């Protein structure tokens, strides 16, 4: 009897292992899905931009390319996102008849209302970033930080982290570690917290 | 399954990302205010919070001012700024601003419209007129300079009142004295940057003397260039601590030391040759100043400074290439004793540094307000000014003395602009009682300061960051300037230019017939006054004023009897009853003016000055031992004028038998950051009017300390 029982147990063990393995894999797979698919979907809120902006078209047509709208002021400050007056300088009336242009003139230029752009690269309030130091002095191209946005034909949706309020673009390529890595690689001594004792206050005012 | 879930979880970004985001989330609480993002712009102006006239740069996000810094390319401060200047945004947005015209009804202030406020003032003025009492109108102004002050004075003249009483600055006192002394009115401009031996007679050079940032930069320059600074002061101040040599002197005897050095220098061949090179009129007066000065031995007895040290100071001073003696200033550049001022001027003269590089330059004030004289028939029915209630040398202290002496106030309406007499005049409790006797007190203050609280009607001015203001800057500069502050913030509240309030009152009083005030607005008045300089001033913020030549051969008579009064600054308290002497201390961290100290500055005040709400005084350990007191003890500080509870701090840098107290504390206004914190030093002082300038020169008072 005892022998039979022992034999029976020996035969059942592989089944139990299989069950445990199945449960393990199920849990493993579920959490992978949750972690990689559901969590990001829940974490980021997708918002369309108020207008779809065609960078590729504008950089071809505008006299001074990127600098026509994103320029340095006389005192070295960067203009950033252009205001409605910059748009008005070219768009006095509908020329292409496109939806975005019509909307631009009707809803914003005619009413002199600023376009509520969602800024992909907006840094947190605690950060001071100098475009002049990076573009003029270090001669970095826009795409180093902003990617190939200059070649985009439509405006992507803005993805906002619902916990932090930061944009996904900023989180993925413009966090403090990204700054620090670049500064270390390029040996910018004295220009970041990682390389200089008093470096905190260069970026954090 | 749980094991698998855990394993799966570790291979996803979820836990790490969640941890990171939670940490960021905790840094972004929704209730923490975050300024709105917007377009950054910068705007230059000049700071008018003290007479220094530094350039400032305001940063705005869209229309909102967020920061004030020193203007980088300004010739005076080159990017430097003091804590008060840095507090610009706090002074702009403070809830302590008077946000609309206010009228006191049954002891409580109520907001009223501008029309109602001006009508109230006009009806009271008409009443005075009907009673044939135009001299019942008086005005206390923060200074006698600038167009607002000139408009106020013009308004009083047009009304028929002589009672315009500006708070005199040390520059005004210098003009008066030098006019009498040399026949030509001038203000000293100190060539600090090029001097190589500097004798500072009690000047708080690192705590706001002259144009504060310019002076601090000069002090740094002296260290770099090897110039020698000798600080002559009764206590170990910050300036004394950083000087090359500190000479501890008996309080109030700086003039005696200066005169003793003068006499010693004048006896040398070099001194003689310097004196003989001076213009004849000035030379005659100079000799009359020096002659009654003490000998070395007498000076040792008076000042407590060894005769050999005085001799050495004289030798070093006259033997140096570019010597310069500096005269003390009172709080907010108020005058000090004329005896001390003249002694320091004489010392510079015998050292041969007048109008020389590194020396004392004679600067003549350049008038730029050239309005036509008021004619008697310009304003229908007006009287004509007679004698000022505050006497021939008017001062706010003399004014309140007159008010106190009369059973009924001879003044029916008092206008108060840009000053806070209920706080900063000596014996301020008496001032408050005096102001309470005046039927209508009208304040133009932009802040709820002590005098505004004591007023019946408030017509609030714009903040200094919201307005145009012409601002002549002398402040010991060798190149005086006319500055123009420009609005760097939009107007936040229902306030008006004081100039506009005056013009509107004049219009309502005299209608269009008021030819004395032809301007529609204050900005128009300012623009017309500055005429062809307006564009330069609006663009750059300042222009250099011309330096007219000085001639000094027509000296008037000056009474030298005052020079024998060695203890001019000591008030009447009996020495045996009040064995100690109070010395007041100014600090860059504490502001004594009508604007008050900002919350930001209060955070930087040391606990040896203010401990919680308790005012701290410095006492020498020997004195404390004699009084059986020790560090941290509470005591009653009693003067013939008032008493206050203070905390004792033992300090070896304080002379025995003296008590050092900070100015700028002990307010009864300005909200939680200032109200009731520390002791108002002015409350304890008694006014002492200088016989030559008529201004209060009281910085010390006798006192005693009693255990609580």
mmCIF file with all atom_site columns, N, CA and C in Angstrom, chain A residues 1 8 10 22 25 37-38 58 83 121 137-138 148 155 159:
data_model
loop_
_atom_site.group_PDB
_atom_site.id
_atom_site.type_symbol
_atom_site.label_atom_id
_atom_site.label_alt_id
_atom_site.label_comp_id
_atom_site.label_asym_id
_atom_site.label_entity_id
_atom_site.label_seq_id
_atom_site.pdbx_PDB_ins_code
_atom_site.Cartn_x
_atom_site.Cartn_y
_atom_site.Cartn_z
_atom_site.occupancy
_atom_site.B_iso_or_equiv
_atom_site.pdbx_formal_charge
_atom_site.auth_seq_id
_atom_site.auth_comp_id
_atom_site.auth_asym_id
_atom_site.auth_atom_id
_atom_site.pdbx_PDB_model_num
ATOM 1  N N  . UNK A 1 1   ? 0.829  -1.214 0.000   1.00 0.00 ? 1   UNK A N  1
ATOM 2  C CA . UNK A 1 1   ? 0.000  0.000  0.000   1.00 0.00 ? 1   UNK A CA 1
ATOM 3  C C  . UNK A 1 1   ? 0.865  1.267  0.000   1.00 0.00 ? 1   UNK A C  1
ATOM 4  N N  . UNK A 1 8   ? 2.130  6.615  -6.649  1.00 0.00 ? 8   UNK A N  1
ATOM 5  C CA . UNK A 1 8   ? 1.135  7.568  -7.110  1.00 0.00 ? 8   UNK A CA 1
ATOM 6  C C  . UNK A 1 8   ? 1.642  9.022  -6.947  1.00 0.00 ? 8   UNK A C  1
ATOM 7  N N  . UNK A 1 10  ? 4.695  10.057 -6.857  1.00 0.00 ? 10  UNK A N  1
ATOM 8  C CA . UNK A 1 10  ? 5.754  10.314 -7.843  1.00 0.00 ? 10  UNK A CA 1
ATOM 9  C C  . UNK A 1 10  ? 5.179  10.711 -9.192  1.00 0.00 ? 10  UNK A C  1
ATOM 10 N N  . UNK A 1 22  ? 2.712  27.120 -14.543 1.00 0.00 ? 22  UNK A N  1
ATOM 11 C CA . UNK A 1 22  ? 1.681  27.845 -15.304 1.00 0.00 ? 22  UNK A CA 1
ATOM 12 C C  . UNK A 1 22  ? 1.272  29.129 -14.564 1.00 0.00 ? 22  UNK A C  1
ATOM 13 N N  . UNK A 1 25  ? 3.994  31.597 -14.769 1.00 0.00 ? 25  UNK A N  1
ATOM 14 C CA . UNK A 1 25  ? 4.063  32.250 -16.078 1.00 0.00 ? 25  UNK A CA 1
ATOM 15 C C  . UNK A 1 25  ? 2.905  33.243 -16.267 1.00 0.00 ? 25  UNK A C  1
ATOM 16 N N  . UNK A 1 37  ? 2.468  47.739 -20.750 1.00 0.00 ? 37  UNK A N  1
ATOM 17 C CA . UNK A 1 37  ? 1.397  48.261 -21.613 1.00 0.00 ? 37  UNK A CA 1
ATOM 18 C C  . UNK A 1 37  ? 0.368  49.087 -20.811 1.00 0.00 ? 37  UNK A C  1
ATOM 19 N N  . UNK A 1 38  ? -0.214 48.414 -19.787 1.00 0.00 ? 38  UNK A N  1
ATOM 20 C CA . UNK A 1 38  ? -1.314 49.099 -19.082 1.00 0.00 ? 38  UNK A CA 1
ATOM 21 C C  . UNK A 1 38  ? -0.813 50.292 -18.277 1.00 0.00 ? 38  UNK A C  1
ATOM 22 N N  . UNK A 1 58  ? 6.871  74.856 -42.767 1.00 0.00 ? 58  UNK A N  1
ATOM 23 C CA . UNK A 1 58  ? 7.253  76.199 -42.337 1.00 0.00 ? 58  UNK A CA 1
ATOM 24 C C  . UNK A 1 58  ? 8.752  76.445 -42.480 1.00 0.00 ? 58  UNK A C  1
ATOM 25 N N  . UNK A 1 83  ? 4.790  83.888 -30.008 1.00 0.00 ? 83  UNK A N  1
ATOM 26 C CA . UNK A 1 83  ? 3.470  84.397 -29.642 1.00 0.00 ? 83  UNK A CA 1
ATOM 27 C C  . UNK A 1 83  ? 2.611  84.597 -30.886 1.00 0.00 ? 83  UNK A C  1
ATOM 28 N N  . UNK A 1 121 ? 8.788  70.179 -24.354 1.00 0.00 ? 121 UNK A N  1
ATOM 29 C CA . UNK A 1 121 ? 10.090 70.245 -23.677 1.00 0.00 ? 121 UNK A CA 1
ATOM 30 C C  . UNK A 1 121 ? 10.070 71.165 -22.467 1.00 0.00 ? 121 UNK A C  1
ATOM 31 N N  . UNK A 1 137 ? 27.099 78.829 -27.454 1.00 0.00 ? 137 UNK A N  1
ATOM 32 C CA . UNK A 1 137 ? 28.451 78.540 -26.967 1.00 0.00 ? 137 UNK A CA 1
ATOM 33 C C  . UNK A 1 137 ? 28.879 77.115 -27.296 1.00 0.00 ? 137 UNK A C  1
ATOM 34 N N  . UNK A 1 138 ? 27.992 76.152 -26.955 1.00 0.00 ? 138 UNK A N  1
ATOM 35 C CA . UNK A 1 138 ? 28.373 74.747 -27.171 1.00 0.00 ? 138 UNK A CA 1
ATOM 36 C C  . UNK A 1 138 ? 28.062 74.275 -28.589 1.00 0.00 ? 138 UNK A C  1
ATOM 37 N N  . UNK A 1 148 ? 13.811 65.109 -34.028 1.00 0.00 ? 148 UNK A N  1
ATOM 38 C CA . UNK A 1 148 ? 13.606 65.620 -35.394 1.00 0.00 ? 148 UNK A CA 1
ATOM 39 C C  . UNK A 1 148 ? 12.280 66.365 -35.541 1.00 0.00 ? 148 UNK A C  1
ATOM 40 N N  . UNK A 1 155 ? 1.502  67.817 -35.631 1.00 0.00 ? 155 UNK A N  1
ATOM 41 C CA . UNK A 1 155 ? 1.872  67.892 -34.211 1.00 0.00 ? 155 UNK A CA 1
ATOM 42 C C  . UNK A 1 155 ? 1.411  66.628 -33.493 1.00 0.00 ? 155 UNK A C  1
ATOM 43 N N  . UNK A 1 159 ? 1.756  64.149 -24.339 1.00 0.00 ? 159 UNK A N  1
ATOM 44 C CA . UNK A 1 159 ? 1.545  63.110 -23.322 1.00 0.00 ? 159 UNK A CA 1
ATOM 45 C C  . UNK A 1 159 ? 2.007  63.651 -21.976 1.00 0.00 ? 159 UNK A C  1
#
